[in-house]
Tab-separated table of C-alpha atoms and ligand atoms in Angstrom:
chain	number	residue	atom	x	y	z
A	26	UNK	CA	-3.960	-72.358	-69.219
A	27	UNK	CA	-7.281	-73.398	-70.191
A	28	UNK	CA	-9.510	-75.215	-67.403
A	29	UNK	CA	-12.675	-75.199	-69.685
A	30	UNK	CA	-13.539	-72.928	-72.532
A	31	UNK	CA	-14.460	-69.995	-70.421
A	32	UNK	CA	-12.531	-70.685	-67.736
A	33	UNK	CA	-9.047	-69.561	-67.899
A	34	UNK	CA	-6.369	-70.093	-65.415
A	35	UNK	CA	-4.653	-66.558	-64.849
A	36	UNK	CA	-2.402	-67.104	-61.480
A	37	UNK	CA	1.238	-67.124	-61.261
A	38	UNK	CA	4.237	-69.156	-59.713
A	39	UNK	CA	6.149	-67.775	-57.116
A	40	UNK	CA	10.131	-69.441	-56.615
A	41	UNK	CA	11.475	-66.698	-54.445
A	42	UNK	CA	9.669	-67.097	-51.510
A	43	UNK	CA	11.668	-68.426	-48.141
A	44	UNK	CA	9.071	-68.962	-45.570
A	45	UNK	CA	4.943	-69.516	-46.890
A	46	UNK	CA	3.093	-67.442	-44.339
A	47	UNK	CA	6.125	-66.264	-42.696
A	48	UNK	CA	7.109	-70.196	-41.314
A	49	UNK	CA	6.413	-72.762	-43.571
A	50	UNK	CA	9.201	-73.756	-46.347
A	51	UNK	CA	8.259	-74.653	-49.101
A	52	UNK	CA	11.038	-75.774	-51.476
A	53	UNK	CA	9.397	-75.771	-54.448
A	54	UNK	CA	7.920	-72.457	-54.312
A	55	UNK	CA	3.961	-71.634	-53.854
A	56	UNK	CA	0.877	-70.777	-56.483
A	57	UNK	CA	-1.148	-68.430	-56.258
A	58	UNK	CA	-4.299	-68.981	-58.236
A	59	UNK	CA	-6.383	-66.852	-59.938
A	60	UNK	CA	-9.234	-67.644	-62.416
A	61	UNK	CA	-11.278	-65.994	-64.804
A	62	UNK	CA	-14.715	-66.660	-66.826
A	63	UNK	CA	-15.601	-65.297	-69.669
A	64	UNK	CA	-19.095	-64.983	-70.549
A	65	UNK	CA	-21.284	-61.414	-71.054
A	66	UNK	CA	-19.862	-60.613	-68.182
A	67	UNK	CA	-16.557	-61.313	-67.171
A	68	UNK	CA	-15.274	-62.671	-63.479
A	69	UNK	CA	-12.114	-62.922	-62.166
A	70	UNK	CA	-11.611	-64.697	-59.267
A	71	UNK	CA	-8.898	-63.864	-56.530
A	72	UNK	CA	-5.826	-61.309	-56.554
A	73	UNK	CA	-2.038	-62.935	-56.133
A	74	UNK	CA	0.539	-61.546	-53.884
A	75	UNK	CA	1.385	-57.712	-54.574
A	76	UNK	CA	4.637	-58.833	-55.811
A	77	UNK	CA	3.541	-60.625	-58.792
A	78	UNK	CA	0.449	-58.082	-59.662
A	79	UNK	CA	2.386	-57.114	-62.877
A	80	UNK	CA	2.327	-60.611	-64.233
A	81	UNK	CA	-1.111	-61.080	-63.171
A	82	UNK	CA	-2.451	-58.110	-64.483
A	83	UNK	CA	-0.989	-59.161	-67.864
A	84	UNK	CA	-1.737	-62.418	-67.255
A	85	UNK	CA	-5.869	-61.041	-66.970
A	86	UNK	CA	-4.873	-58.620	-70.405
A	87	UNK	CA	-3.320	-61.501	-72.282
A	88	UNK	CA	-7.243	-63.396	-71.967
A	89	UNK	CA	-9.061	-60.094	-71.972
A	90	UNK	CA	-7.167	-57.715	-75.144
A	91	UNK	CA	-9.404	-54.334	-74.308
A	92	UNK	CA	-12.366	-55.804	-72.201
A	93	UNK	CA	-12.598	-55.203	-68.146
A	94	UNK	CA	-13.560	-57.411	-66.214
A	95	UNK	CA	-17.089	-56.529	-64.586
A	96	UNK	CA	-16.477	-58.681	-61.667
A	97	UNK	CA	-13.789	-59.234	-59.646
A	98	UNK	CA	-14.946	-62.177	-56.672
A	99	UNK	CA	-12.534	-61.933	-53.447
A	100	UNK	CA	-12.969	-65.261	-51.583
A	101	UNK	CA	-10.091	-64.966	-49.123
A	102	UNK	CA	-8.247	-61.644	-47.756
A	103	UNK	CA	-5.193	-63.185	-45.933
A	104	UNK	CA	-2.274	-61.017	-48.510
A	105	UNK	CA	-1.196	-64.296	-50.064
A	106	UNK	CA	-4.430	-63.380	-52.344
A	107	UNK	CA	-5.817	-60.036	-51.461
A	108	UNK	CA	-2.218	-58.661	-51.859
A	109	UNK	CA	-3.200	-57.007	-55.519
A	110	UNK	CA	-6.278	-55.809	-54.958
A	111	UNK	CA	-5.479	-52.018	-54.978
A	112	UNK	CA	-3.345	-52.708	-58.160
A	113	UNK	CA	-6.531	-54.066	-60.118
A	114	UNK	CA	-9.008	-51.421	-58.916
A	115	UNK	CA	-6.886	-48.907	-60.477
A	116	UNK	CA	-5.984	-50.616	-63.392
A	117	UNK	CA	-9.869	-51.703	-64.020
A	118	UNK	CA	-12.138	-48.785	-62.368
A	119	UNK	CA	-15.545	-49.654	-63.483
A	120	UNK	CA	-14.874	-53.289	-62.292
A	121	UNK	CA	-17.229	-54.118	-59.292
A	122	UNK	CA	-15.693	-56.174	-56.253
A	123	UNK	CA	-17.929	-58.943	-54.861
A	124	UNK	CA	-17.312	-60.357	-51.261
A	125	UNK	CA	-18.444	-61.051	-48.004
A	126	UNK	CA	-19.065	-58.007	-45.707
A	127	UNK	CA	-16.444	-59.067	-43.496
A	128	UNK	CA	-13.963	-58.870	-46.558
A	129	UNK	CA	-14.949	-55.572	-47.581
A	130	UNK	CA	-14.202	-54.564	-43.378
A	131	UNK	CA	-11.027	-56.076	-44.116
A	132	UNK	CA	-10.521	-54.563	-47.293
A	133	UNK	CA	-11.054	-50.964	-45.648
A	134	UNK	CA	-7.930	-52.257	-42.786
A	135	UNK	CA	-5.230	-53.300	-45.042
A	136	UNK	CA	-5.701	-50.879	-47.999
A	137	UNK	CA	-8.106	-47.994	-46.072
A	138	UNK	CA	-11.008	-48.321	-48.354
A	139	UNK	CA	-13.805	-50.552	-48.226
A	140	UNK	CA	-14.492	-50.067	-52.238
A	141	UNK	CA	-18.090	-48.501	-50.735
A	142	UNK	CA	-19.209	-47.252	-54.486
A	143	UNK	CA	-17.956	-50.170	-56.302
A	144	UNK	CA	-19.250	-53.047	-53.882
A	145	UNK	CA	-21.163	-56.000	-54.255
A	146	UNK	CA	-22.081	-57.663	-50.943
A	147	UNK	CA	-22.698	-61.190	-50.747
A	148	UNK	CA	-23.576	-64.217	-48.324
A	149	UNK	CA	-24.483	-67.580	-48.054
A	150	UNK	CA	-27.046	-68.819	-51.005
A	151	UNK	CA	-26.160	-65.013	-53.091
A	152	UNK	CA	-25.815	-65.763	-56.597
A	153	UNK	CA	-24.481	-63.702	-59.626
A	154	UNK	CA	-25.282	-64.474	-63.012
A	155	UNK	CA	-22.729	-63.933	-65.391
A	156	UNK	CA	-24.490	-65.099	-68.903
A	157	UNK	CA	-24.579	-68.908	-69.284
A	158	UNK	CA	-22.411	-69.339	-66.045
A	159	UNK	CA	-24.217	-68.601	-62.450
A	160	UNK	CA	-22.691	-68.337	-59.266
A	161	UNK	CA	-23.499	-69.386	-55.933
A	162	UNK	CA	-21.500	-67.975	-53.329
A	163	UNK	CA	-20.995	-70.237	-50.405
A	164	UNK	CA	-20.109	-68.762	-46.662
A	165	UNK	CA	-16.925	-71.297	-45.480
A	166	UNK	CA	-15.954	-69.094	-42.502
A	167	UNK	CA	-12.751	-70.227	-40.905
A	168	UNK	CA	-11.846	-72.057	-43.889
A	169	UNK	CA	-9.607	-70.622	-43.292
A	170	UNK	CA	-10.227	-66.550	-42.415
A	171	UNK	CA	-13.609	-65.806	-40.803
A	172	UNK	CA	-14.653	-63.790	-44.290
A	173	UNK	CA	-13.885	-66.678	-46.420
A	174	UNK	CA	-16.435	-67.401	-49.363
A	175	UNK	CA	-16.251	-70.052	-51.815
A	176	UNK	CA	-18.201	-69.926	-55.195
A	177	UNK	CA	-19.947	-72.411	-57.125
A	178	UNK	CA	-20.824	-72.181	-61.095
A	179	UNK	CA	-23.324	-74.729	-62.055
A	180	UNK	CA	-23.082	-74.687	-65.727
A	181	UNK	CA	-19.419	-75.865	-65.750
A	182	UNK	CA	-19.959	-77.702	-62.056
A	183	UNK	CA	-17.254	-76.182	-61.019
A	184	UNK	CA	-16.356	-75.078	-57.318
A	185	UNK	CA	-14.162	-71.912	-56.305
A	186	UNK	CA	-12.556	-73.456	-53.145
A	187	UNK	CA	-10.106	-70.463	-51.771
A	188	UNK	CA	-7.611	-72.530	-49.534
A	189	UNK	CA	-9.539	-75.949	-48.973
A	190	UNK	CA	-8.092	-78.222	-51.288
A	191	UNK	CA	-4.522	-76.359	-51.722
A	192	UNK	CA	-1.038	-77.188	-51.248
A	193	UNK	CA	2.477	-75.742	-51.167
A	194	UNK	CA	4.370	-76.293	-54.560
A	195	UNK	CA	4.202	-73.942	-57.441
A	196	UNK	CA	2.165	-75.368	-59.964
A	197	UNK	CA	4.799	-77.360	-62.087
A	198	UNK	CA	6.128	-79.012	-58.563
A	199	UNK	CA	6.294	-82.810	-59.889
A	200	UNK	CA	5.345	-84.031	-56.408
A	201	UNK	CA	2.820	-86.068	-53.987
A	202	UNK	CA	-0.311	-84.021	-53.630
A	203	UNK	CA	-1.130	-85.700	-50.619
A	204	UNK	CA	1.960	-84.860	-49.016
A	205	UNK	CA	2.557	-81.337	-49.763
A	206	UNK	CA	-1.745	-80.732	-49.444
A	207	UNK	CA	-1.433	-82.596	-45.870
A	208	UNK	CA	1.422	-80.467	-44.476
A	209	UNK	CA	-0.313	-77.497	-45.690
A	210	UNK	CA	-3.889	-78.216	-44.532
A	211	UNK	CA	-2.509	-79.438	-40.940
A	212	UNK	CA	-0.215	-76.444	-40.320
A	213	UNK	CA	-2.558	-73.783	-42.007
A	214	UNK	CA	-6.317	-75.187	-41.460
A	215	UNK	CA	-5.572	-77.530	-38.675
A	216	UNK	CA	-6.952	-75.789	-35.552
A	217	UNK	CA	-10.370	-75.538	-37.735
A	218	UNK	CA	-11.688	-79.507	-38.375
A	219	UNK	CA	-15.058	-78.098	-37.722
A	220	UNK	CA	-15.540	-75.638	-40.101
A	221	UNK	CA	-14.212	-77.874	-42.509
A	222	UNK	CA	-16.608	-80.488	-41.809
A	223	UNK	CA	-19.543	-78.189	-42.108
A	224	UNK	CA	-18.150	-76.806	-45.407
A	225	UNK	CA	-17.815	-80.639	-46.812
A	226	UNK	CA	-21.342	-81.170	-45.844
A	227	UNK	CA	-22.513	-78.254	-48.001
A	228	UNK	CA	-20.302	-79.406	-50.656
A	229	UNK	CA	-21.537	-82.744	-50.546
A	230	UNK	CA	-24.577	-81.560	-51.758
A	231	UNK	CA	-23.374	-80.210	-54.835
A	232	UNK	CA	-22.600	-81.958	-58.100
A	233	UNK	CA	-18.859	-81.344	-58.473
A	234	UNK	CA	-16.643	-82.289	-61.606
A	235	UNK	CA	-13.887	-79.407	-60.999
A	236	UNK	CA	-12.341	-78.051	-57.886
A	237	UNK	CA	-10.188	-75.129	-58.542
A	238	UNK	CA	-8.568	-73.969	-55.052
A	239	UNK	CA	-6.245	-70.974	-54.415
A	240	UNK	CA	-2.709	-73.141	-54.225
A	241	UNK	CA	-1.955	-75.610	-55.964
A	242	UNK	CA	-3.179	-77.953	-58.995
A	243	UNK	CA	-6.839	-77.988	-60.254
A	244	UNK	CA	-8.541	-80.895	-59.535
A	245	UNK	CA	-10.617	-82.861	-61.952
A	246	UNK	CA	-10.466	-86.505	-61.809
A	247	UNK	CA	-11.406	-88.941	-58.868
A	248	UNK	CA	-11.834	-85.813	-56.807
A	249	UNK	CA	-13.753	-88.965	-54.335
A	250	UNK	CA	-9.939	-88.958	-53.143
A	251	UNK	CA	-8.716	-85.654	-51.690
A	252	UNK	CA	-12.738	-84.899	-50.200
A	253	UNK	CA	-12.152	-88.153	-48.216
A	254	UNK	CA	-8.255	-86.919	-47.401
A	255	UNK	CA	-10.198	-83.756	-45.882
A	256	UNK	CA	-12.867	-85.977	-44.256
A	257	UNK	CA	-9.942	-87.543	-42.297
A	258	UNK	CA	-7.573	-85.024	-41.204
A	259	UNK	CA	-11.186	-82.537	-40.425
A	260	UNK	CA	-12.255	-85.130	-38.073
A	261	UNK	CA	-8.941	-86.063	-37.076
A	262	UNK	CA	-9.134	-89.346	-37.895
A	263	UNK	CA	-5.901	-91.267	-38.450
A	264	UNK	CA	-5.023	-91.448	-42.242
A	265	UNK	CA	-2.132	-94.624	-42.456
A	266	UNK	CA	-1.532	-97.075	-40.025
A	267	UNK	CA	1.877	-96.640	-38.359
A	268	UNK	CA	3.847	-95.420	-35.236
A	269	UNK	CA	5.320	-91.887	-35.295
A	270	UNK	CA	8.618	-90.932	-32.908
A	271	UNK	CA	9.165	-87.118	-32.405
A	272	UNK	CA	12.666	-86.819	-30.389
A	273	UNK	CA	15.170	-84.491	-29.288
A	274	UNK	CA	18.404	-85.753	-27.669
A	275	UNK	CA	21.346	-83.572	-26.274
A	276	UNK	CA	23.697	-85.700	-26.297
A	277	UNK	CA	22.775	-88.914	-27.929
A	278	UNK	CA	21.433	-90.984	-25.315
A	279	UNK	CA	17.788	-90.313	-25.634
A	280	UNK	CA	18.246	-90.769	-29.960
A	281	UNK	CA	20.047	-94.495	-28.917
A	282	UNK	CA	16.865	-95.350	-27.005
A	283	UNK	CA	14.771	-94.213	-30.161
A	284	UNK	CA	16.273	-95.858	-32.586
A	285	UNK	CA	16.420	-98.999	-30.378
A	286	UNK	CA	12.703	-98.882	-30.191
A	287	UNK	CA	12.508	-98.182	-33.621
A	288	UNK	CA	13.822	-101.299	-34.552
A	289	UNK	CA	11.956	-103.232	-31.992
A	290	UNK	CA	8.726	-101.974	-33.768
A	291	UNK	CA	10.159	-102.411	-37.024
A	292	UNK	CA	11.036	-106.048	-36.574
A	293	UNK	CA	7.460	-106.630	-35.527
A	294	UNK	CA	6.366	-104.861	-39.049
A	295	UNK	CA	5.294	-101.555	-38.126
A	296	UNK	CA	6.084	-98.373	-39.995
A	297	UNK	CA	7.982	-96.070	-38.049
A	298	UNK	CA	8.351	-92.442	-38.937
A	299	UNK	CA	11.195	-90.664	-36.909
A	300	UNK	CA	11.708	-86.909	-36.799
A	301	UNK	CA	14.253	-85.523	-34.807
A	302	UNK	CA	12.708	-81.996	-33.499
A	303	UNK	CA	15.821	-79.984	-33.836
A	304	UNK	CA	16.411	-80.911	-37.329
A	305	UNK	CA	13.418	-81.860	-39.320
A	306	UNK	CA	10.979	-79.099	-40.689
A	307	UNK	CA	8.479	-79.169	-37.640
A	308	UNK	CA	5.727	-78.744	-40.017
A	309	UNK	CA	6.526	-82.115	-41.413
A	310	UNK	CA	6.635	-83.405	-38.018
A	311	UNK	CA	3.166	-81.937	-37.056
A	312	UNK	CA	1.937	-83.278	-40.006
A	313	UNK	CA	3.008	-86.787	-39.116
A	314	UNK	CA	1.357	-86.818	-35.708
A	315	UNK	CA	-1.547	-85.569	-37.369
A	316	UNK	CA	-1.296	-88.644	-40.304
A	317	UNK	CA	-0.403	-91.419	-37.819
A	318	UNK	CA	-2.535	-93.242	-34.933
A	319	UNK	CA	0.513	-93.838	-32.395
A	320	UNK	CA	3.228	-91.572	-31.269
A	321	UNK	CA	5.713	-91.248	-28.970
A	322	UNK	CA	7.141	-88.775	-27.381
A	323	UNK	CA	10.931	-88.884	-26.360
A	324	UNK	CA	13.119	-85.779	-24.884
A	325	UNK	CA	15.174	-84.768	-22.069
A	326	UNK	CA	14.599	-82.765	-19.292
A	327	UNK	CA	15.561	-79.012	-19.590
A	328	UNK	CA	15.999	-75.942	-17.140
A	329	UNK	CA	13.196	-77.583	-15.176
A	330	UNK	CA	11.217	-77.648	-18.398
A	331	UNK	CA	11.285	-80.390	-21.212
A	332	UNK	CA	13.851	-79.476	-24.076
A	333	UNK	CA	12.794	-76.108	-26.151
A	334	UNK	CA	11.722	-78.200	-29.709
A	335	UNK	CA	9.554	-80.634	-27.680
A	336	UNK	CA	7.677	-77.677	-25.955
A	337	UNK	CA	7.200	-76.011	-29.433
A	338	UNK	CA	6.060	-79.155	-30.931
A	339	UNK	CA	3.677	-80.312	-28.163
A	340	UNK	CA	2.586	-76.024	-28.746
A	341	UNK	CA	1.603	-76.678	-32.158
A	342	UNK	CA	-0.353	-79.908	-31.993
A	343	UNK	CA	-2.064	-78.487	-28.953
A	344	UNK	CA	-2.870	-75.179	-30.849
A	345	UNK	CA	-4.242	-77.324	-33.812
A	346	UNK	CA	-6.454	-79.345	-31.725
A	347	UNK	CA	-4.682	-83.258	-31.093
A	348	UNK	CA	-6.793	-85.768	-30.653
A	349	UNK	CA	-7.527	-89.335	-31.072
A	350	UNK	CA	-4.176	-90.738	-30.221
A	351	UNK	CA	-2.388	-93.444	-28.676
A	352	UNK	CA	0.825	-91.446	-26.632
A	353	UNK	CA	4.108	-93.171	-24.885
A	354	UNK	CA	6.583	-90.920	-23.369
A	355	UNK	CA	10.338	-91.909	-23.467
A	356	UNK	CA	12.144	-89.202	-21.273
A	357	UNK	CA	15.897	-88.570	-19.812
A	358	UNK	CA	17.095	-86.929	-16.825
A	359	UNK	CA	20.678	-87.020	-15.222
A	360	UNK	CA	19.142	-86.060	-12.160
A	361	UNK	CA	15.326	-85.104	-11.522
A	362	UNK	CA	13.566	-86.306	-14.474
A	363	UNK	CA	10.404	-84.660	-14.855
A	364	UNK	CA	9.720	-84.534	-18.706
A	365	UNK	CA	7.006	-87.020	-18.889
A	366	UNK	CA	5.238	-85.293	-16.316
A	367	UNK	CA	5.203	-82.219	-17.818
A	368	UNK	CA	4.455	-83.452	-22.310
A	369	UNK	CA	1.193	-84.871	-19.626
A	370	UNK	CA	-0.028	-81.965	-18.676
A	371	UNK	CA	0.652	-80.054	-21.558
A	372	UNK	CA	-1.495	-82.441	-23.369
A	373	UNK	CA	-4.436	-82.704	-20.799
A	374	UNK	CA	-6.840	-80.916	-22.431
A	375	UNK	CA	-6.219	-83.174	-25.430
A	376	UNK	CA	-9.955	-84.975	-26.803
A	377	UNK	CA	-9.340	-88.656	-26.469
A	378	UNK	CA	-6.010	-89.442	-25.770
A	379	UNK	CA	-5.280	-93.149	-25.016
A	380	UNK	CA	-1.855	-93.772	-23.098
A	381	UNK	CA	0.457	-96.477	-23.113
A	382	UNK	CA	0.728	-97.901	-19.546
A	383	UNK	CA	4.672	-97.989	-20.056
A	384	UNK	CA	7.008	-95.180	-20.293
A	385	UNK	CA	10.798	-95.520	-20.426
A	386	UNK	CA	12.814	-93.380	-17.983
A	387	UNK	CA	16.559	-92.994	-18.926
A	388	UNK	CA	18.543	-91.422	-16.154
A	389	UNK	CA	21.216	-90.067	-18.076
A	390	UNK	CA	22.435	-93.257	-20.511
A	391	UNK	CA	20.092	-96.568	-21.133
A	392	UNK	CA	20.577	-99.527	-18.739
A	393	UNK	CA	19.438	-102.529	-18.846
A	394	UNK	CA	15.758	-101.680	-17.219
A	395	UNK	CA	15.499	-99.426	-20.317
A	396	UNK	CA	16.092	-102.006	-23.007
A	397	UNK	CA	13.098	-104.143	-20.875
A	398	UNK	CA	11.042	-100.953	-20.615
A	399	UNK	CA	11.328	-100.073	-24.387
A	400	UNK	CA	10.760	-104.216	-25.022
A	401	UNK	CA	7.676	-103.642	-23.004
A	402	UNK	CA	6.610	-100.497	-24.888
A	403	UNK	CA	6.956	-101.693	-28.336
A	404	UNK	CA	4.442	-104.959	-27.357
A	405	UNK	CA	2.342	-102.527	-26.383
A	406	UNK	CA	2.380	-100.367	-29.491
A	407	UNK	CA	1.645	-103.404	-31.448
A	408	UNK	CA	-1.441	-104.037	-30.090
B	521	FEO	FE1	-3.802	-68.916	-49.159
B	521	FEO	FE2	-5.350	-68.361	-46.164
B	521	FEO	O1	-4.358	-67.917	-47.689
């Protein structure tokens, strides 16, 4: 695939993968970019996974015929892209290896050699010139490894993102990019909104027409739209109006109460966006409390705990930094309800968390102070 004239897409689709980064599912398989340009001297950009280095390496062959490449520009180590870097060093042995230092320390832990006599260190501001294209390599630490580098070429205006800007999907998913970009930048980047903030201010300063990330499509036109997407969920901002309800329920009772709210909220035309945590893919519900401004959270009481989803779910938007929020607890106990209490503290070092002044509490089955607390509640998330 042809991005420009001497910019070649060289990556490759992978459909047999279960679990992206050993949790996330990804149902219509992942990419795994790699790019090359061809000038006087040649660059390729990025390794795949070790298990497609054959296709790859043809993939490189099919552009190249006889030529090496003379660069070869790791941005990212985690193995999703790093994974065929010993493959190409011995297939292409006068090729040098450009990085950050911190990548070539990394490169010396997963494969025992830090390519010392092949090695071209760079940082922040480095540039490489290739022939008409020039590189300028761009430090973007945490974005999402602490060795990351990005790379921009000016000629073509193009900018080497790594992660930022990818998504789950192989490249000939016919899906949302928003979506599939969102779940993927909340459960993968999410913990790091300020490093992504600080690389969109350097990026804002360039003159951009291509962004060609490490998953996912490349993206040329009205790229105005995904930079403001990563404004938003980088500052935690709240993306689309609406009221998310993450749930678990044992036995039923607790889902009745949710759904009965649901429709209360509903019939005052809000968008509700109910996941129940035992059943839904918890990235999509992470990603939800990440998109929305309201949520509430509604689960039982559990071995003196609240129920096992709720406490991993609470984990991971802890872990990725909540914020900004307006929170209602709905919460069930046959006999010492303490749920509520405990979702509270477990978000109390949460930035900025507004809560509702009501919260519902079902002792065992809804009553009829319920249905007036969760009448109550929905007013209140209207406001
Ligand atoms: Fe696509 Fe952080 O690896």
């Amino acid at each position: 695939m042809d991005i420009s004239k001497n910019i070649k897409y060289i990556g490759v689709n992978d459909y047999e993968i279960d679990l992206f980064e050993g949790q996330y599912i990804v149902p219509n398989g992942m990419a795994y970019n790699s790019y090359l340009i061809i000038d006087e001297n040649v660059a390729v950009f990025d390794t795949v996974d070790e298990r497609f280095a054959d296709e790859w390496i043809s993939n490189i062959y099919s552009e190249l015929e006889e030529k090496e490449p003379d660069y070869l520009i790791i941005q990212h180590m985690e193995p999703d892209h790093s994974g065929s870097i010993m493959r190409f060093a011995k297939e292409f042995p006068n090729t040098k290896i450009v990085a950050s230092s911190r990548a070539f320390g990394m490169m010396k832990n997963f494969f025992g050699t830090g390519f010392e006599d092949r090695q071209v260190v760079v940082s922040e501001g480095s540039t490489l010139s290739l022939g008409e294209h020039e590189l300028t390599f761009i430090e973007a630490p945490m974005v999402h490894w602490p060795e990351v580098i990005m790379t921009y070429e000016k000629t073509e205006k193009v900018l080497f993102s790594a992660d930022a800007f990818g998504k789950f999907g192989a490249l000939d998913a016919d899906e949302d990019w928003a979506c599939e970009a969102r779940r993927y930048y909340i459960g993968i980047v999410g913990k790091y909104g300020m490093p992504v903030q600080n690389l969109l201010k350097k990026a804002a300063a360039l003159d951009i027409k291509t962004i060609c990330p490490l998953h996912g499509p490349i993206l040329k036109d009205n790229l105005g739209y995904y930079i403001d997407l990563y404004k938003t969920w980088s500052s935690y901002g709240i993306e689309s109006e609406g009221i998310v309800v993450a749930y678990t329920s044992v036995y039923g009772n607790t889902k009745k109460a949710v759904e009965l709210l649901a429709k209360m909220l509903e019939e005052k035309g809000q968008k509700v966006t109910i996941n129940d945590l035992a059943r839904c893919d918890m990235a999509e519900a992470v990603e939800d409390a990440f998109r929305y401004g309201k949520i509430v959270f509604a689960t039982t009481t559990y071995n003196g705990d609240v129920f096992p989803f709720m406490r991993e779910f609470i984990n991971h938007l802890t872990e990725r930094n909540f914020q900004n929020r307006l929170v209602a607890f709905i919460e069930n106990g046959s006999w010492a309800p303490m749920a509520t209490s405990i979702m509270k503290k477990m978000l109390e070092n949460c930035k900025n968390l507004e809560y509702a002044n009501t919260s519902v509490k079902i002792m065992s089955a809804l009553n009829a102070d319920n249905m007036e607390q969760l009448k109550i509640l929905a007013e209140e998330l209207c406001k």
